[in-house]
Amino acid sequence: MKVLIIGQGGREHALVWKAAQSNLVEEVFVAPGNDGMNEFATRVAISENDNEALVAFAKEQNIDLTIVGPEVPLLNGIVNEFEREGLKIFGPRKEAALIEGSKNFAKELMIKYKIPTAEYQTFTDVDEAKSYIEQKGAPIVIKADGLAAGKGVTVAETLDVALDSVTDMLENAKFGDASSSVVIEEFLAGEEFSLMAFVKGENVYPMVIAQDHKRAYDNDEGPNTGGMGAYSPVPQISDEVVNTAVETILKPAAKALVSEGRSFTGILYAGLILTNDGPKVIEFNARFGDPETQVVLPRLKSDLVSSLLSILNEEPVELEWSEEAVLGVVLASKGYPNDYEKGLPIGQLSEKHEKAVIFHAGTKKVEDQFVGNGGRVLVVSGYGETISDAQEQAYALVEKISAPALFYRKDIGNKAIKHGVS
């Protein structure tokens, strides 16, 4: 079989790495990929957003299965185009991917189908939004309605921060069209976790859960990012809570999309929070999480490609997961998630480590050396019997490969370890 992965980040490196392990797969292609993926895949110089060229390549190479990593191609209709040409692809059509593409659409769907989530209102007028914020008080959450690369959410602890954020989004168009409309919702307190599932119509196959670290700096300080690290399992969240989330959130969401004529095929990712009233939805995404994928896929013992084919064919699937813990640390360019410099050397990456793996997110090879080529540059995932062991393995390798141009959080996984449940 020939498999094509669409995308270029750490998540896609993990998909390439996992697909290459499949007994069914003879060759893996990645478009456009990055220089760190060359060990496992043939890179193709086609943009992840060039539907026409990707379809032409898949036909020319007789690609048997395409897996889409990022959200933008999904919302650009890559799946619709592939399916129109009779090509097998794993991902949601544009109309189903709207569950990520519009926070307002997702909220309306949840309210209509009684899926637990925070109270909210949507605004396009800045004065009305400010009036609502003043009426509700802080803490409060402001979200750009559209895609903002994981950076379109402000958790405002004070009224001033909330009012500034809404001005930035609605008046100053901080995220362009994505913030021409904002969702303002109640702040939910509790333990957050990420629950991803393979979905085909009403068939839902949950993965093991992970916990992401969104803030840029230690102790959950600094601006929101696309994610600075993750770990799996999440010992603070019981199996009972996960089962409740599957039954009250993931399955009803999949069913709701079918009912709305937007049947979902692909990865449905629920960003959840465990409140005193049970798990509630913070957000839905229509694809693999990043960096959650880099800690969840290493725990998948089943053949990824075989599982995806069975799901697409609506055949029964048994997913087998390792009991091992995996913890991933993101190394990012200094300045991320704001301005940062590209092209700076990022150290010696030929280090081999029995209990850790390096996933390349934003790297480029110049002569014999890797340089930074994005905000998030690398993810180092360590393995161990416990979160504590996995943390030790990950940071041992991080310390060997870090460079002055990079920074990373030093507390990934500490919360689980402090709970004494690692």
Short mmCIF file of C-alpha atoms in Angstrom, two decimals:
data_model
loop_
_atom_site.label_atom_id
_atom_site.label_comp_id
_atom_site.label_asym_id
_atom_site.label_seq_id
_atom_site.Cartn_x
_atom_site.Cartn_y
_atom_site.Cartn_z
CA MET A 1 0.00 0.00 0.00
CA LYS A 2 0.94 3.61 -0.55
CA VAL A 3 -0.10 6.15 2.09
CA LEU A 4 -0.08 9.96 1.82
CA ILE A 5 -0.01 12.19 4.92
CA ILE A 6 -1.00 15.83 4.39
CA GLY A 7 0.73 18.41 6.63
CA GLN A 8 4.15 19.43 7.88
CA GLY A 9 4.26 19.59 11.70
CA GLY A 10 5.01 17.42 14.71
CA ARG A 11 1.56 15.83 14.55
CA GLU A 12 2.20 14.80 10.94
CA HIS A 13 5.65 13.44 11.86
CA ALA A 14 3.92 11.21 14.43
CA LEU A 15 1.41 10.07 11.77
CA VAL A 16 4.22 9.35 9.29
CA TRP A 17 6.17 7.46 11.99
CA LYS A 18 3.12 5.37 12.92
CA ALA A 19 2.01 4.69 9.33
CA ALA A 20 5.53 3.52 8.45
CA GLN A 21 5.23 0.83 11.17
CA SER A 22 2.22 -0.76 9.43
CA ASN A 23 2.71 -4.18 7.83
CA LEU A 24 0.35 -3.09 5.06
CA VAL A 25 2.41 -0.08 4.00
CA GLU A 26 5.17 -0.20 1.40
CA GLU A 27 5.68 3.54 1.01
CA VAL A 28 4.70 6.68 2.92
CA PHE A 29 4.55 10.08 1.22
CA VAL A 30 4.12 13.38 3.07
CA ALA A 31 3.06 16.71 1.53
CA PRO A 32 4.85 18.95 2.19
CA GLY A 33 6.40 17.45 5.36
CA ASN A 34 9.63 18.72 6.88
CA ASP A 35 13.28 17.69 6.77
CA GLY A 36 12.97 15.68 9.99
CA MET A 37 10.61 13.18 8.34
CA ASN A 38 13.00 11.90 5.67
CA GLU A 39 13.80 8.72 7.62
CA PHE A 40 10.21 7.45 7.30
CA ALA A 41 8.67 9.15 4.28
CA THR A 42 9.21 10.56 0.81
CA ARG A 43 8.53 14.28 0.89
CA VAL A 44 6.43 15.87 -1.84
CA ALA A 45 6.81 19.58 -2.58
CA ILE A 46 3.09 20.37 -2.61
CA SER A 47 1.43 22.79 -0.20
CA GLU A 48 -1.05 21.21 2.22
CA ASN A 49 -3.61 23.74 0.91
CA ASP A 50 -3.23 22.97 -2.81
CA ASN A 51 -6.21 20.64 -3.32
CA GLU A 52 -5.80 20.33 -7.07
CA ALA A 53 -2.11 19.35 -6.94
CA LEU A 54 -2.70 16.91 -4.05
CA VAL A 55 -5.53 15.17 -5.93
CA ALA A 56 -3.36 14.96 -9.07
CA PHE A 57 -0.45 13.49 -7.07
CA ALA A 58 -2.67 10.91 -5.34
CA LYS A 59 -4.08 9.77 -8.70
CA GLU A 60 -0.70 9.70 -10.43
CA GLN A 61 0.93 7.68 -7.62
CA ASN A 62 -2.09 5.40 -7.02
CA ILE A 63 -2.21 6.39 -3.35
CA ASP A 64 -4.35 3.87 -1.43
CA LEU A 65 -5.06 6.01 1.63
CA THR A 66 -4.61 9.70 2.46
CA ILE A 67 -4.64 10.99 6.06
CA VAL A 68 -5.14 14.72 6.69
CA GLY A 69 -3.29 16.30 9.63
CA PRO A 70 -4.18 20.03 9.87
CA GLU A 71 -7.56 21.77 10.04
CA VAL A 72 -7.15 24.34 7.23
CA PRO A 73 -7.11 21.79 4.35
CA LEU A 74 -10.22 20.15 5.84
CA LEU A 75 -12.09 23.44 5.85
CA ASN A 76 -10.79 24.10 2.33
CA GLY A 77 -12.63 20.96 1.20
CA ILE A 78 -9.69 18.61 0.58
CA VAL A 79 -11.82 15.58 1.55
CA ASN A 80 -14.67 16.66 -0.74
CA GLU A 81 -12.20 16.94 -3.65
CA PHE A 82 -10.57 13.53 -3.00
CA GLU A 83 -13.93 11.78 -2.62
CA ARG A 84 -15.22 13.39 -5.83
CA GLU A 85 -12.31 11.70 -7.63
CA GLY A 86 -12.96 8.34 -5.93
CA LEU A 87 -9.82 8.56 -3.75
CA LYS A 88 -9.78 7.03 -0.25
CA ILE A 89 -9.14 9.69 2.40
CA PHE A 90 -9.53 9.80 6.18
CA GLY A 91 -10.90 13.12 7.37
CA PRO A 92 -14.18 15.05 7.53
CA ARG A 93 -15.76 16.86 4.60
CA LYS A 94 -15.80 20.64 4.72
CA GLU A 95 -19.38 20.79 6.01
CA ALA A 96 -18.59 18.43 8.93
CA ALA A 97 -15.26 20.14 9.73
CA LEU A 98 -17.28 23.28 10.51
CA ILE A 99 -17.52 21.90 14.07
CA GLU A 100 -13.97 23.27 14.37
CA GLY A 101 -14.22 26.04 11.77
CA SER A 102 -16.93 27.96 13.63
CA LYS A 103 -17.14 28.08 17.40
CA ASN A 104 -20.65 29.49 17.06
CA PHE A 105 -21.76 26.56 14.87
CA ALA A 106 -20.32 24.11 17.42
CA LYS A 107 -22.07 25.90 20.28
CA GLU A 108 -25.43 25.95 18.49
CA LEU A 109 -25.08 22.23 17.74
CA MET A 110 -24.31 21.46 21.41
CA ILE A 111 -27.25 23.49 22.70
CA LYS A 112 -29.66 21.93 20.18
CA TYR A 113 -28.58 18.37 21.02
CA LYS A 114 -28.11 18.96 24.78
CA ILE A 115 -24.37 18.27 24.80
CA PRO A 116 -22.91 19.73 28.04
CA THR A 117 -20.95 22.96 27.50
CA ALA A 118 -20.47 26.45 28.97
CA GLU A 119 -23.17 29.14 28.68
CA TYR A 120 -22.36 31.59 25.89
CA GLN A 121 -23.38 34.35 23.53
CA THR A 122 -22.03 35.32 20.10
CA PHE A 123 -21.31 38.93 19.09
CA THR A 124 -20.23 40.91 16.04
CA ASP A 125 -20.78 44.34 17.63
CA VAL A 126 -18.04 45.47 20.02
CA ASP A 127 -20.28 47.64 22.22
CA GLU A 128 -22.82 44.85 22.70
CA ALA A 129 -19.99 42.45 23.53
CA LYS A 130 -18.54 44.86 26.11
CA SER A 131 -21.93 45.42 27.68
CA TYR A 132 -22.40 41.63 28.02
CA ILE A 133 -18.93 41.26 29.60
CA GLU A 134 -19.66 44.04 32.12
CA GLN A 135 -22.94 42.40 33.00
CA LYS A 136 -21.38 38.92 33.47
CA GLY A 137 -18.10 39.95 35.15
CA ALA A 138 -14.76 38.12 35.25
CA PRO A 139 -13.34 35.53 34.92
CA ILE A 140 -14.81 35.09 31.45
CA VAL A 141 -13.65 33.51 28.18
CA ILE A 142 -13.46 35.26 24.78
CA LYS A 143 -13.00 33.17 21.63
CA ALA A 144 -12.55 34.13 17.99
CA ASP A 145 -15.30 32.34 16.07
CA GLY A 146 -13.00 31.07 13.29
CA LEU A 147 -9.58 29.40 13.05
CA ALA A 148 -6.71 31.14 14.84
CA ALA A 149 -4.07 28.37 15.07
CA GLY A 150 -4.95 27.63 18.69
CA LYS A 151 -4.28 31.22 19.76
CA GLY A 152 -7.78 32.71 19.43
CA VAL A 153 -8.87 32.19 23.03
CA THR A 154 -8.46 34.61 25.94
CA VAL A 155 -9.21 33.40 29.45
CA ALA A 156 -9.73 36.81 31.06
CA GLU A 157 -9.16 36.96 34.82
CA THR A 158 -10.17 40.64 34.94
CA LEU A 159 -12.71 42.87 33.20
CA ASP A 160 -9.92 45.01 31.68
CA VAL A 161 -8.32 41.99 30.00
CA ALA A 162 -11.72 40.84 28.71
CA LEU A 163 -12.62 44.26 27.30
CA ASP A 164 -9.19 44.67 25.68
CA SER A 165 -9.46 41.21 24.13
CA VAL A 166 -12.87 41.86 22.61
CA THR A 167 -11.63 45.21 21.22
CA ASP A 168 -8.58 43.47 19.70
CA MET A 169 -10.72 40.84 18.03
CA LEU A 170 -13.77 42.79 16.84
CA GLU A 171 -12.38 46.29 16.30
CA ASN A 172 -8.73 45.65 15.47
CA ALA A 173 -9.37 42.38 13.55
CA LYS A 174 -6.57 40.65 15.45
CA PHE A 175 -7.30 37.34 13.70
CA GLY A 176 -8.73 38.81 10.47
CA ASP A 177 -12.06 37.30 9.41
CA ALA A 178 -11.70 34.64 12.12
CA SER A 179 -12.44 37.28 14.78
CA SER A 180 -15.14 39.25 12.94
CA SER A 181 -17.44 37.35 15.28
CA VAL A 182 -16.63 36.30 18.86
CA VAL A 183 -18.07 33.75 21.25
CA ILE A 184 -18.11 34.92 24.87
CA GLU A 185 -18.67 32.16 27.40
CA GLU A 186 -18.71 31.45 31.10
CA PHE A 187 -15.42 30.43 32.68
CA LEU A 188 -15.47 26.76 33.72
CA ALA A 189 -13.25 25.62 36.58
CA GLY A 190 -11.88 22.08 36.67
CA GLU A 191 -9.37 19.60 35.26
CA GLU A 192 -8.98 19.76 31.47
CA PHE A 193 -8.35 16.78 29.21
CA SER A 194 -8.35 15.92 25.50
CA LEU A 195 -10.44 13.02 24.21
CA MET A 196 -9.97 12.11 20.55
CA ALA A 197 -11.91 9.44 18.66
CA PHE A 198 -11.89 7.80 15.26
CA VAL A 199 -15.36 8.45 13.83
CA LYS A 200 -17.36 7.26 10.82
CA GLY A 201 -20.95 8.45 10.90
CA GLU A 202 -22.36 7.24 14.23
CA ASN A 203 -19.50 4.78 14.83
CA VAL A 204 -17.18 6.20 17.51
CA TYR A 205 -13.89 4.57 18.57
CA PRO A 206 -12.33 6.56 21.44
CA MET A 207 -8.58 6.87 21.95
CA VAL A 208 -6.83 7.08 25.31
CA ILE A 209 -7.02 10.58 26.80
CA ALA A 210 -4.24 13.16 27.10
CA GLN A 211 -3.71 16.46 28.87
CA ASP A 212 -2.32 19.43 26.94
CA HIS A 213 -0.46 22.46 28.34
CA LYS A 214 -1.70 25.55 26.48
CA ARG A 215 0.13 28.40 28.23
CA ALA A 216 3.60 29.34 27.02
CA TYR A 217 5.41 29.31 30.37
CA ASP A 218 5.77 27.26 33.55
CA ASN A 219 2.94 27.26 36.10
CA ASP A 220 0.44 27.94 33.30
CA GLU A 221 1.60 31.53 32.85
CA GLY A 222 1.95 33.59 29.68
CA PRO A 223 -0.12 33.66 26.48
CA ASN A 224 -2.06 30.75 25.01
CA THR A 225 -0.21 28.70 22.39
CA GLY A 226 -1.00 25.77 20.13
CA GLY A 227 0.27 23.59 23.01
CA MET A 228 3.62 23.33 24.84
CA GLY A 229 3.47 19.69 25.88
CA ALA A 230 1.15 16.83 26.79
CA TYR A 231 0.99 13.50 28.54
CA SER A 232 -1.10 10.34 28.48
CA PRO A 233 -2.67 8.73 30.48
CA VAL A 234 -4.23 11.44 32.70
CA PRO A 235 -4.45 9.77 36.11
CA GLN A 236 -6.54 12.64 37.57
CA ILE A 237 -9.41 11.66 35.23
CA SER A 238 -11.11 8.34 36.03
CA ASP A 239 -12.22 5.75 33.47
CA GLU A 240 -15.77 6.43 34.63
CA VAL A 241 -15.46 10.11 33.65
CA VAL A 242 -14.02 9.14 30.25
CA ASN A 243 -16.91 6.71 29.65
CA THR A 244 -19.39 9.44 30.63
CA ALA A 245 -17.72 11.82 28.15
CA VAL A 246 -17.93 9.24 25.36
CA GLU A 247 -21.63 8.56 26.05
CA THR A 248 -22.79 12.14 26.73
CA ILE A 249 -20.48 14.09 24.41
CA LEU A 250 -18.67 12.20 21.62
CA LYS A 251 -21.43 9.80 20.58
CA PRO A 252 -24.18 12.46 20.71
CA ALA A 253 -21.96 14.87 18.71
CA ALA A 254 -21.34 12.26 15.99
CA LYS A 255 -25.07 11.47 15.91
CA ALA A 256 -25.95 15.20 15.81
CA LEU A 257 -23.73 15.77 12.78
CA VAL A 258 -25.42 12.86 10.97
CA SER A 259 -28.85 14.32 11.85
CA GLU A 260 -27.75 17.71 10.48
CA GLY A 261 -26.72 16.18 7.14
CA ARG A 262 -23.04 16.73 8.00
CA SER A 263 -21.99 13.13 8.70
CA PHE A 264 -18.44 13.14 10.14
CA THR A 265 -15.60 10.85 9.07
CA GLY A 266 -12.20 11.37 10.68
CA ILE A 267 -10.86 12.41 14.05
CA LEU A 268 -13.33 14.13 16.36
CA TYR A 269 -11.36 15.77 19.15
CA ALA A 270 -13.17 17.03 22.23
CA GLY A 271 -11.34 19.49 24.48
CA LEU A 272 -13.08 18.77 27.78
CA ILE A 273 -13.15 19.99 31.37
CA LEU A 274 -14.28 17.99 34.39
CA THR A 275 -16.60 20.30 36.36
CA ASN A 276 -18.65 19.62 39.49
CA ASP A 277 -21.50 18.81 37.07
CA GLY A 278 -19.43 16.27 35.10
CA PRO A 279 -17.44 16.64 31.86
CA LYS A 280 -18.28 19.60 29.60
CA VAL A 281 -17.03 20.67 26.17
CA ILE A 282 -14.59 23.57 25.90
CA GLU A 283 -14.12 23.08 22.15
CA PHE A 284 -14.35 20.57 19.32
CA ASN A 285 -11.65 20.03 16.72
CA ALA A 286 -12.00 18.07 13.50
CA ARG A 287 -8.53 16.50 13.44
CA PHE A 288 -5.72 15.01 15.52
CA GLY A 289 -4.54 17.30 18.34
CA ASP A 290 -1.05 18.74 18.36
CA PRO A 291 0.86 17.88 20.60
CA GLU A 292 -1.62 15.25 21.94
CA THR A 293 -1.06 13.02 18.89
CA GLN A 294 2.64 12.79 19.77
CA VAL A 295 1.77 11.18 23.13
CA VAL A 296 -1.35 9.20 22.14
CA LEU A 297 -0.16 7.47 18.93
CA PRO A 298 2.94 6.01 20.64
CA ARG A 299 0.49 4.20 22.98
CA LEU A 300 -1.50 2.67 20.08
CA LYS A 301 -0.49 -0.99 19.74
CA SER A 302 -2.93 -1.67 16.89
CA ASP A 303 -1.89 -1.08 13.28
CA LEU A 304 -2.99 2.51 12.54
CA VAL A 305 -3.47 2.08 8.79
CA SER A 306 -5.36 -1.21 9.12
CA SER A 307 -7.61 0.37 11.77
CA LEU A 308 -8.36 3.40 9.57
CA LEU A 309 -9.25 1.20 6.59
CA SER A 310 -11.61 -0.89 8.75
CA ILE A 311 -13.28 2.26 10.10
CA LEU A 312 -13.72 3.67 6.57
CA ASN A 313 -15.24 0.34 5.47
CA GLU A 314 -17.49 0.31 8.57
CA GLU A 315 -15.98 -2.97 9.74
CA PRO A 316 -15.64 -3.65 13.50
CA VAL A 317 -12.40 -2.40 15.07
CA GLU A 318 -10.72 -3.35 18.34
CA LEU A 319 -8.12 -0.75 19.31
CA GLU A 320 -5.36 -1.99 21.61
CA TRP A 321 -3.47 0.47 23.82
CA SER A 322 -0.24 0.24 25.79
CA GLU A 323 -0.34 0.70 29.57
CA GLU A 324 2.88 2.72 29.27
CA ALA A 325 2.84 6.47 29.96
CA VAL A 326 4.08 8.90 27.30
CA LEU A 327 5.01 12.54 27.99
CA GLY A 328 5.87 15.06 25.26
CA VAL A 329 7.76 18.34 25.68
CA VAL A 330 7.58 21.04 22.98
CA LEU A 331 10.75 22.99 22.19
CA ALA A 332 9.69 26.31 20.67
CA SER A 333 11.47 29.28 19.09
CA LYS A 334 12.14 32.05 21.61
CA GLY A 335 9.38 34.64 21.23
CA TYR A 336 6.66 32.11 20.33
CA PRO A 337 3.63 32.49 20.22
CA ASN A 338 4.46 36.08 19.18
CA ASP A 339 7.36 37.13 16.93
CA TYR A 340 10.30 34.76 16.63
CA GLU A 341 13.33 34.37 14.39
CA LYS A 342 13.67 31.55 11.88
CA GLY A 343 16.87 29.93 10.65
CA LEU A 344 18.69 29.71 14.00
CA PRO A 345 20.64 26.50 14.75
CA ILE A 346 18.82 24.10 17.06
CA GLY A 347 21.50 21.69 18.15
CA GLN A 348 22.50 18.09 17.62
CA LEU A 349 19.47 15.92 16.82
CA SER A 350 21.22 12.66 15.99
CA GLU A 351 20.98 11.61 19.66
CA LYS A 352 19.36 8.16 19.87
CA HIS A 353 17.40 7.36 22.99
CA GLU A 354 15.83 4.02 23.79
CA LYS A 355 12.92 5.52 25.75
CA ALA A 356 12.25 8.76 23.84
CA VAL A 357 11.55 9.88 20.29
CA ILE A 358 11.97 13.28 18.58
CA PHE A 359 9.13 14.55 16.40
CA HIS A 360 10.05 17.46 14.12
CA ALA A 361 7.47 20.27 14.00
CA GLY A 362 9.17 23.35 12.51
CA THR A 363 12.64 22.35 11.33
CA LYS A 364 14.67 22.71 8.16
CA LYS A 365 18.04 21.21 7.25
CA VAL A 366 20.69 23.67 6.09
CA GLU A 367 23.80 21.77 4.98
CA ASP A 368 24.29 19.27 7.82
CA GLN A 369 22.48 21.15 10.53
CA PHE A 370 18.84 21.54 11.52
CA VAL A 371 17.58 25.08 12.05
CA GLY A 372 14.31 26.39 13.46
CA ASN A 373 11.64 27.00 10.84
CA GLY A 374 8.50 27.64 12.89
CA GLY A 375 7.10 28.57 16.29
CA ARG A 376 6.97 25.06 17.68
CA VAL A 377 10.16 23.38 16.53
CA LEU A 378 10.38 19.91 18.11
CA VAL A 379 8.42 17.60 20.37
CA VAL A 380 10.33 15.11 22.49
CA SER A 381 8.15 12.23 23.70
CA GLY A 382 9.47 10.06 26.53
CA TYR A 383 8.11 6.66 27.60
CA GLY A 384 7.90 5.02 31.02
CA GLU A 385 5.84 2.90 33.38
CA THR A 386 4.55 6.05 35.09
CA ILE A 387 4.15 9.73 34.16
CA SER A 388 7.15 10.39 36.39
CA ASP A 389 9.31 7.88 34.47
CA ALA A 390 8.15 9.25 31.10
CA GLN A 391 8.90 12.80 32.27
CA GLU A 392 12.43 11.78 33.28
CA GLN A 393 13.09 10.17 29.88
CA ALA A 394 11.69 13.13 27.91
CA TYR A 395 13.62 15.81 29.79
CA ALA A 396 16.86 13.78 29.70
CA LEU A 397 16.74 14.01 25.90
CA VAL A 398 15.42 17.61 25.86
CA GLU A 399 18.44 18.76 27.88
CA LYS A 400 20.81 17.07 25.42
CA ILE A 401 19.29 18.64 22.31
CA SER A 402 18.11 22.07 23.45
CA ALA A 403 19.79 25.17 22.01
CA PRO A 404 19.94 28.91 22.86
CA ALA A 405 17.34 29.67 20.15
CA LEU A 406 14.76 27.45 21.86
CA PHE A 407 12.73 27.47 25.06
CA TYR A 408 10.53 24.86 26.71
CA ARG A 409 8.35 24.41 29.76
CA LYS A 410 10.04 22.53 32.58
CA ASP A 411 6.84 21.44 34.32
CA ILE A 412 5.04 19.21 31.80
CA GLY A 413 3.36 16.43 33.79
CA ASN A 414 4.02 17.99 37.21
CA LYS A 415 0.32 18.34 37.90
CA ALA A 416 -0.25 14.58 37.56
CA ILE A 417 2.82 13.81 39.65
CA LYS A 418 1.79 16.28 42.40
CA HIS A 419 -1.60 14.61 42.57
CA GLY A 420 0.39 11.57 43.69
CA VAL A 421 -1.27 9.48 41.04
CA SER A 422 1.51 9.11 38.49
#
